mmCIF file of C-alpha atoms and ligand atoms in Angstrom:
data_model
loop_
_atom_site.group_PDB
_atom_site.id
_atom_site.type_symbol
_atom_site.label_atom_id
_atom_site.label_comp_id
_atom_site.label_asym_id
_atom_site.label_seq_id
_atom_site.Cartn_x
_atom_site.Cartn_y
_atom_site.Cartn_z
ATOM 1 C CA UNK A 1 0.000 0.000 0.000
ATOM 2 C CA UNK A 2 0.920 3.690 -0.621
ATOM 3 C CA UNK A 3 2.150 5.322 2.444
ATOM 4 C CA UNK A 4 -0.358 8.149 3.469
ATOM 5 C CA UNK A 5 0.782 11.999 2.620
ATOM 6 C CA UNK A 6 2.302 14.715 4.903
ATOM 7 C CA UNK A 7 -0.728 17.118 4.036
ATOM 8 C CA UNK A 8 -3.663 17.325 1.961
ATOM 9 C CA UNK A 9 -3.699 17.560 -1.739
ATOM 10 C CA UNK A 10 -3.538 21.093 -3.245
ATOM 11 C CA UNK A 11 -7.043 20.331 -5.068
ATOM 12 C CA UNK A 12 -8.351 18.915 -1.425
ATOM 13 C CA UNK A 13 -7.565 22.503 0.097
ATOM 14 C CA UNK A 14 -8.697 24.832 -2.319
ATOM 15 C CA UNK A 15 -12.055 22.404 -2.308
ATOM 16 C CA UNK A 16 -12.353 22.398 1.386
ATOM 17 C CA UNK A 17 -11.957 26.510 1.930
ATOM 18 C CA UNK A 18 -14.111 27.134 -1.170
ATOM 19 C CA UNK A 19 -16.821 25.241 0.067
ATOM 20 C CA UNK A 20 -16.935 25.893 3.578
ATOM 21 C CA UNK A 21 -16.933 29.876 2.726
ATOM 22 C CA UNK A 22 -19.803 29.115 0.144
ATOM 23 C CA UNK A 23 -21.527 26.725 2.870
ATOM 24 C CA UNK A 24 -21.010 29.569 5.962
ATOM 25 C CA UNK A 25 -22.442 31.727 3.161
ATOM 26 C CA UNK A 26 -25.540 29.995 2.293
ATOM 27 C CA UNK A 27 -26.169 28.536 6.542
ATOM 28 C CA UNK A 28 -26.456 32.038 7.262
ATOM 29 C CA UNK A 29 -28.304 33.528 4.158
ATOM 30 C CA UNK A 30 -31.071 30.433 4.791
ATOM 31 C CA UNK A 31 -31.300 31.754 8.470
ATOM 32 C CA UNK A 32 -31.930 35.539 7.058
ATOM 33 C CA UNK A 33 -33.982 35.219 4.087
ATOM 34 C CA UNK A 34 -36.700 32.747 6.527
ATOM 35 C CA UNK A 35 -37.183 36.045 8.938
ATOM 36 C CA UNK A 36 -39.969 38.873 8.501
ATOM 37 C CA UNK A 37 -38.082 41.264 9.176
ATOM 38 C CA UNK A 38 -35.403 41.094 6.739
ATOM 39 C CA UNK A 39 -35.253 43.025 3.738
ATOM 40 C CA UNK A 40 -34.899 41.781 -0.104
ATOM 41 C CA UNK A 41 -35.907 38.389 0.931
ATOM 42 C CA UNK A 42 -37.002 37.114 -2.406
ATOM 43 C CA UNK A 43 -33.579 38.163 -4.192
ATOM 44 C CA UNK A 44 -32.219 36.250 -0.789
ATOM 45 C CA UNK A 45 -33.661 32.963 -1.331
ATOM 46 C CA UNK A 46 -32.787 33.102 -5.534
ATOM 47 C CA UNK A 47 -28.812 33.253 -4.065
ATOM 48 C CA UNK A 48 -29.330 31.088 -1.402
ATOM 49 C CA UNK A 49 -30.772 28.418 -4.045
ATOM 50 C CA UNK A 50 -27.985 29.643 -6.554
ATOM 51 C CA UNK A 51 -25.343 28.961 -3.848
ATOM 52 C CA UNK A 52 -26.564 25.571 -2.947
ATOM 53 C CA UNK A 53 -26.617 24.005 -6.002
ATOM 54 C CA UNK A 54 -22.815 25.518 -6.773
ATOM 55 C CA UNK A 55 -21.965 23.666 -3.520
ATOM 56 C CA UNK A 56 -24.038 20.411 -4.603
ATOM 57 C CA UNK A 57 -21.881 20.248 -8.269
ATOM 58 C CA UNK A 58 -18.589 21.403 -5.979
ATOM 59 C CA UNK A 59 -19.368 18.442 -3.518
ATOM 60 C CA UNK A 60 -19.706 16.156 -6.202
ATOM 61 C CA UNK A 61 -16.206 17.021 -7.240
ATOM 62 C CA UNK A 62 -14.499 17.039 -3.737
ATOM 63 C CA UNK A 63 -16.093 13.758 -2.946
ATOM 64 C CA UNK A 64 -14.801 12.020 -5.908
ATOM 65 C CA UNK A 65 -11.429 13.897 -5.019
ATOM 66 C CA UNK A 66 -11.329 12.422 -1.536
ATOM 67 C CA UNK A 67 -12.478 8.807 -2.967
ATOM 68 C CA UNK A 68 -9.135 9.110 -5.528
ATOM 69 C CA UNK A 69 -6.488 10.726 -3.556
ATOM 70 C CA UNK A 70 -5.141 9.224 0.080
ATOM 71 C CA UNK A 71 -5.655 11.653 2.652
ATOM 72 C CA UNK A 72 -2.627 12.173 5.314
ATOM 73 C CA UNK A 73 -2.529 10.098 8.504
ATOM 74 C CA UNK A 74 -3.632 11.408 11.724
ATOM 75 C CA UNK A 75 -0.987 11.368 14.326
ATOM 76 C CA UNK A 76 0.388 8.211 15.868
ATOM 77 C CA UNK A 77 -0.546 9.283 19.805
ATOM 78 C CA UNK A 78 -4.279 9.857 18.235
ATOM 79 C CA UNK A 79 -6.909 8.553 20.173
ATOM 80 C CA UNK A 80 -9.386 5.842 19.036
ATOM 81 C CA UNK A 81 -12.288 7.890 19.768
ATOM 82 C CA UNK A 82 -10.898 10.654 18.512
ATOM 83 C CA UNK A 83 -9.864 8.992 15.286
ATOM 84 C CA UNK A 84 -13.776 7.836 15.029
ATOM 85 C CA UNK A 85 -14.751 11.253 16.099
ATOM 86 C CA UNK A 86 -12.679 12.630 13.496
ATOM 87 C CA UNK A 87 -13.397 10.240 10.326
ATOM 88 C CA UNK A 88 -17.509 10.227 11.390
ATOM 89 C CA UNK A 89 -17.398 14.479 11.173
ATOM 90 C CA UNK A 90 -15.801 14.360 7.799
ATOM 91 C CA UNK A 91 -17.992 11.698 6.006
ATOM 92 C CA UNK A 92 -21.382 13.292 7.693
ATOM 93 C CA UNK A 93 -20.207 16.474 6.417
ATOM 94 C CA UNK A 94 -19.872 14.636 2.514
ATOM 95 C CA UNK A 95 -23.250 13.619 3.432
ATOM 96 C CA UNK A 96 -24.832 17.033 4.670
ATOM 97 C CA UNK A 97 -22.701 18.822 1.357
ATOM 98 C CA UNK A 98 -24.580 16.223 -1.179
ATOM 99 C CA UNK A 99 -27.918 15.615 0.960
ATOM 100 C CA UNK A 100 -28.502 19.154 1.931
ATOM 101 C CA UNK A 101 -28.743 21.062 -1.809
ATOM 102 C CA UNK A 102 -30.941 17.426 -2.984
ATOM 103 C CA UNK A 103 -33.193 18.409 -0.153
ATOM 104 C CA UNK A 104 -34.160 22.582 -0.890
ATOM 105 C CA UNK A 105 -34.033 21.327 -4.457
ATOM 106 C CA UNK A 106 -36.710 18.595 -4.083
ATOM 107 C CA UNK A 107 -38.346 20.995 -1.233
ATOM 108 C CA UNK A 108 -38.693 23.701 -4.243
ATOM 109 C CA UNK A 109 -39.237 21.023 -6.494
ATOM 110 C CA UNK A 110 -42.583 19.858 -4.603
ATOM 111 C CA UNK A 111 -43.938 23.137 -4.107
ATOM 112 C CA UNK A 112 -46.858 24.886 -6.058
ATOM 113 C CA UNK A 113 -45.870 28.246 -5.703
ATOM 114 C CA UNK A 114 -45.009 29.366 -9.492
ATOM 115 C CA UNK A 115 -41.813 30.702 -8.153
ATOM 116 C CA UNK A 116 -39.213 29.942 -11.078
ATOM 117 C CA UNK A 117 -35.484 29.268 -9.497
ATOM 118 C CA UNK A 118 -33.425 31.004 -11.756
ATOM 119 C CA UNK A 119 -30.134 29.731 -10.952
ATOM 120 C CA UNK A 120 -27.193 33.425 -11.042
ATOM 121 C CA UNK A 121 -30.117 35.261 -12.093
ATOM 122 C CA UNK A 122 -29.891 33.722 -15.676
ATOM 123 C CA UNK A 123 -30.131 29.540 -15.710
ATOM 124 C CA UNK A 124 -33.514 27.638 -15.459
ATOM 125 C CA UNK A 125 -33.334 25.080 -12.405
ATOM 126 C CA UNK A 126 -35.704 22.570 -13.920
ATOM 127 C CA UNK A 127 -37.618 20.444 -11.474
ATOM 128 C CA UNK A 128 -36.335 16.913 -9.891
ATOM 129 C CA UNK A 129 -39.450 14.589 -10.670
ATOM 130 C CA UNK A 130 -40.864 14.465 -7.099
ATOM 131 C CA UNK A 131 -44.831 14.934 -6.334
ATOM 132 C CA UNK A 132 -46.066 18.457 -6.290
ATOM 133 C CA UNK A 133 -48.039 18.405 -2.946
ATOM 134 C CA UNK A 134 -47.945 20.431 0.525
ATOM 135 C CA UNK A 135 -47.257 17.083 2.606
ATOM 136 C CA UNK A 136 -44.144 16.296 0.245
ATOM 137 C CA UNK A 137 -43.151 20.138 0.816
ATOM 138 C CA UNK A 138 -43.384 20.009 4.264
ATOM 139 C CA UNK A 139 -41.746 17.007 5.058
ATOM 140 C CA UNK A 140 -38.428 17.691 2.495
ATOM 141 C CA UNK A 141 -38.577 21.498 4.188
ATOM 142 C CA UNK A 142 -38.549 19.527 7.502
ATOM 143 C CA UNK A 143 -35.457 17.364 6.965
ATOM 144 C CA UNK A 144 -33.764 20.367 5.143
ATOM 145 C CA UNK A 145 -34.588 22.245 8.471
ATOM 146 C CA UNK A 146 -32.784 19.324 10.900
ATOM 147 C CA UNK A 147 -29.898 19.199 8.287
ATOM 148 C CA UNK A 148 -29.364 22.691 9.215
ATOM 149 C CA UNK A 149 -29.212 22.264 12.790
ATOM 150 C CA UNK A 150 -26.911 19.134 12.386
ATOM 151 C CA UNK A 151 -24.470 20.991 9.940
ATOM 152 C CA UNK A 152 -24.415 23.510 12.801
ATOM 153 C CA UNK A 153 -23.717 20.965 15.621
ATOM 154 C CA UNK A 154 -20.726 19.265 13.233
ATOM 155 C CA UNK A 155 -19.309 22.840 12.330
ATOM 156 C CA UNK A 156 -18.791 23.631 15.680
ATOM 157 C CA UNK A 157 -17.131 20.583 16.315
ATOM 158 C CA UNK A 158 -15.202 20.385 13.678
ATOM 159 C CA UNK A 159 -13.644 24.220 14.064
ATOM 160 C CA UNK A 160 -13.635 23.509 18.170
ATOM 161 C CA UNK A 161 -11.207 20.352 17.192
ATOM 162 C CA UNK A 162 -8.938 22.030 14.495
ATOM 163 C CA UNK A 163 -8.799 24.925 16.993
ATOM 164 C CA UNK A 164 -7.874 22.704 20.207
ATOM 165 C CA UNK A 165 -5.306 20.471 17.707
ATOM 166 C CA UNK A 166 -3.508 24.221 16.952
ATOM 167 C CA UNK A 167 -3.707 26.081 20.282
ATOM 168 C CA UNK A 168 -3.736 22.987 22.870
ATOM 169 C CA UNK A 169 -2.381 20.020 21.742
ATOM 170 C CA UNK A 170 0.409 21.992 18.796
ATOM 171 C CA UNK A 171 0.139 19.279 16.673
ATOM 172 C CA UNK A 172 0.352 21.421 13.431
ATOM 173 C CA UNK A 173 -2.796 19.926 12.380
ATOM 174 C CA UNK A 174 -4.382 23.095 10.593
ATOM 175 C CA UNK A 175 -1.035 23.381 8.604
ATOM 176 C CA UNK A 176 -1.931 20.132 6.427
ATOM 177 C CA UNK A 177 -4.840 22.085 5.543
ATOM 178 C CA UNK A 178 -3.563 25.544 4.668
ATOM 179 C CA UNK A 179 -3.597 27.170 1.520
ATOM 180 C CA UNK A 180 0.167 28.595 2.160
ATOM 181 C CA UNK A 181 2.723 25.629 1.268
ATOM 182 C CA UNK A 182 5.315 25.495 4.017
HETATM 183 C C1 HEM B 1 -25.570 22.909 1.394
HETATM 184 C C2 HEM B 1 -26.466 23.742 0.909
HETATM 185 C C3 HEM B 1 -27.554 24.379 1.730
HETATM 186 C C4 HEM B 1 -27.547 24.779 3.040
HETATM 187 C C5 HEM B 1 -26.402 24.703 4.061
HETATM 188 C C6 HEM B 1 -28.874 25.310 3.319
HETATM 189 C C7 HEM B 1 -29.268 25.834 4.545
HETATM 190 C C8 HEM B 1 -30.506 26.382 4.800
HETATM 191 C C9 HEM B 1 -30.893 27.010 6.037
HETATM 192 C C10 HEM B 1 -29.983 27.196 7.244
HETATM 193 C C11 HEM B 1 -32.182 27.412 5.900
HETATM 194 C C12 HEM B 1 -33.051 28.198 6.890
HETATM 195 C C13 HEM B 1 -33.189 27.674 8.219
HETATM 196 C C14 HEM B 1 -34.102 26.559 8.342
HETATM 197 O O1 HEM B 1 -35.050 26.504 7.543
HETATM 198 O O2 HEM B 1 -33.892 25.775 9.261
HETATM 199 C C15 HEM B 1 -32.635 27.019 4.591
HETATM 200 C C16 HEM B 1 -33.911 27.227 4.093
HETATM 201 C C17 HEM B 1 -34.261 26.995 2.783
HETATM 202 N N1 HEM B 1 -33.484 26.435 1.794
HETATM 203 FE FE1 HEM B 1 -31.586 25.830 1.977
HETATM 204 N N2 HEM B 1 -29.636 25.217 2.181
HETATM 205 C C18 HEM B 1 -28.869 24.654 1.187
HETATM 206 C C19 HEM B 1 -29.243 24.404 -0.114
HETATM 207 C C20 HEM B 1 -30.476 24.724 -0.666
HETATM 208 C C21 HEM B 1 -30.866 24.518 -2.051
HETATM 209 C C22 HEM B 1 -29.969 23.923 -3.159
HETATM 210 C C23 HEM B 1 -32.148 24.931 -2.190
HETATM 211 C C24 HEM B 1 -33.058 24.933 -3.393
HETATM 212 C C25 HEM B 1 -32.690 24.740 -4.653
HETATM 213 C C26 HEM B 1 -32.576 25.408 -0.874
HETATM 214 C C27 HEM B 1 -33.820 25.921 -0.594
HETATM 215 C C28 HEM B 1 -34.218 26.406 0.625
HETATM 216 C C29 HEM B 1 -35.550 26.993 0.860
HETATM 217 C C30 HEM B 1 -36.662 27.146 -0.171
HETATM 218 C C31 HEM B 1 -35.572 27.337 2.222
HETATM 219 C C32 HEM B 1 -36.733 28.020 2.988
HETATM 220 C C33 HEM B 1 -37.546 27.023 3.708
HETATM 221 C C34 HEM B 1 -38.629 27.717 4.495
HETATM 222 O O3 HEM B 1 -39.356 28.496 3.911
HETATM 223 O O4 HEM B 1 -38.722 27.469 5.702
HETATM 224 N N3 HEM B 1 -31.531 25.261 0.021
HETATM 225 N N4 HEM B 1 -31.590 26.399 3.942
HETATM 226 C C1 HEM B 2 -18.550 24.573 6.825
HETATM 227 C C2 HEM B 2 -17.267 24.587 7.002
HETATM 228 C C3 HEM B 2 -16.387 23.389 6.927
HETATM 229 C C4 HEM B 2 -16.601 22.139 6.391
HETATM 230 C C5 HEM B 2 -17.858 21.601 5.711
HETATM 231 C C6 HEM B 2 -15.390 21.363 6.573
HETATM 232 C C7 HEM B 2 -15.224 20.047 6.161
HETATM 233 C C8 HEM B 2 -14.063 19.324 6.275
HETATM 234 C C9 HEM B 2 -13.856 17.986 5.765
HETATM 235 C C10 HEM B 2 -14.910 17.152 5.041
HETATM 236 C C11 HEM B 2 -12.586 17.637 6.052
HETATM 237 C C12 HEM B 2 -11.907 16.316 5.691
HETATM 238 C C13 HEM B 2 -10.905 16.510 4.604
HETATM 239 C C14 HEM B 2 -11.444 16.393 3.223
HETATM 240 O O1 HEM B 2 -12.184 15.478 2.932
HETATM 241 O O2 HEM B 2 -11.095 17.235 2.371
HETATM 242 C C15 HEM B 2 -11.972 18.742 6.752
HETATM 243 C C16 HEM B 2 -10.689 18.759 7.228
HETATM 244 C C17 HEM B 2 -10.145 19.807 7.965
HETATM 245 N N1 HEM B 2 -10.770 20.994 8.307
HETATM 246 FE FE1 HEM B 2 -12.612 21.563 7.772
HETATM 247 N N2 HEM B 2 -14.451 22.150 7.222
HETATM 248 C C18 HEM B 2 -15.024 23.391 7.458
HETATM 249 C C19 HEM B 2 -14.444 24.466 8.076
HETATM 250 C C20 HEM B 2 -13.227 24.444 8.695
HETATM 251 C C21 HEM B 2 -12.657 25.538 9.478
HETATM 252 C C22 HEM B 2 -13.341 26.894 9.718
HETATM 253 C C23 HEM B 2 -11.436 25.107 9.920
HETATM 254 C C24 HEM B 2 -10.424 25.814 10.795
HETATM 255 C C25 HEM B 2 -10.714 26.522 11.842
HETATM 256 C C26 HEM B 2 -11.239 23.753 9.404
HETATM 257 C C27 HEM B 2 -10.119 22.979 9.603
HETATM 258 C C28 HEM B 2 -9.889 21.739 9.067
HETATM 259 C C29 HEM B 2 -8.644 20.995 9.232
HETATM 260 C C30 HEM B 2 -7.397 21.450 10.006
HETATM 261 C C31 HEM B 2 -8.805 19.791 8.537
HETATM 262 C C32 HEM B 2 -7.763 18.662 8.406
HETATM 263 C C33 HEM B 2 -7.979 17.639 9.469
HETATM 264 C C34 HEM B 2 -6.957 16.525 9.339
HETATM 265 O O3 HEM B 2 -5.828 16.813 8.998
HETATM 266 O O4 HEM B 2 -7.330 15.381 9.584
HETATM 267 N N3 HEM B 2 -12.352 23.382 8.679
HETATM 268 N N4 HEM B 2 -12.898 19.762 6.879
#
């Protein structure tokens, strides 16, 4: 077998700071454009559904990345826990990133609101072939909702652990991901 890599792939980090800007983008312009009081909601959800379906191609590419290229080992003195802890955040994350976008797009997909999704202001989103009824709507807006709050949960593990692996434990962890090449 190939031995594992010192860092991540050059591809692997421009993929994973890409998408989690795009993803921070879009988790907090799906929290704004659902409230009252905010202004320019509709042109809010057209980038919010513009956004997610750059992250659902982007995804696609990353996770066939990640399936071709050997990611570096985590250090020898590493935990089994954390090890599990680790490899269980980044799959469900691959997951949320595919699952997620399928979800708002079958959501909008369902729905009989003759709202066109007009993907950068200029492409047609055509429909996915799912029922058009309120129960479908409801229940693909209701497992879109508890995505959200699980993406939230594994994002603040996820930067709590990279954060403890640079400040507490040293480990240089965060360098294997960083766009500067040391
Ligand atoms: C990874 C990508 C995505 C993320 C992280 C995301 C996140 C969110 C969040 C946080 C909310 C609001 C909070 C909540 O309802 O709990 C929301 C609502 C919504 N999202 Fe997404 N979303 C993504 C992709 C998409 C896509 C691709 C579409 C459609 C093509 C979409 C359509 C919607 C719609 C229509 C709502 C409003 C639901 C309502 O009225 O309650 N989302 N999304
Ligand atoms: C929504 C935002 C984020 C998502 C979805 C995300 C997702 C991921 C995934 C899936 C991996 C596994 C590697 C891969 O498959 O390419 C990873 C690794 C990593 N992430 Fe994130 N990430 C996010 C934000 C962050 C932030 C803000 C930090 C730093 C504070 C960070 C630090 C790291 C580090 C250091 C690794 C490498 C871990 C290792 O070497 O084993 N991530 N991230």
């Amino acid at each position: 077998m190939s031995q594992a890599p010192a860092r991540y792939t050059r591809v692997a980090v421009l993929f994973h700071w890409a998408l989690a800007a795009l993803l921070i983008g879009t988790f907090i312009g799906g929290e704004l454009m659902v409230r009252e009081w905010v202004p320019n909601r509709f042109t809010l959800y057209q980038w919010h559904k513009t956004f997610g379906i750059l992250i659902l191609v982007l995804s696609a590419g990353r996770l066939l990345w990640r399936l071709s290229h050997k990611p570096p080992a985590l250090p020898g003195d590493t935990p089994a826990w954390q090890r599990a802890a680790s490899h269980g955040t980044h799959w469900a994350f691959y997951v949320l990133m595919i699952s997620m976008p399928l979800l708002g797009w079958a959501m909008v997909s369902a729905s009989s609101l003759p709202v066109p999704t007009e993907l950068f202001g200029v492409i047609p989103l055509p429909d996915l072939p799912v029922a058009e009824s309120e129960a479908a709507e409801q229940r693909f807006k209701d497992w879109h909702h508890t995505g959200a709050k699980i993406f939230f949960a594994l994002f603040l593990l996820h930067v709590g652990a990279a954060l403890w692996h640079h400040f507490g434990k040293r480990d240089g962890l965060l360098s294997r991901m960083s766009l500067r090449r040391r």
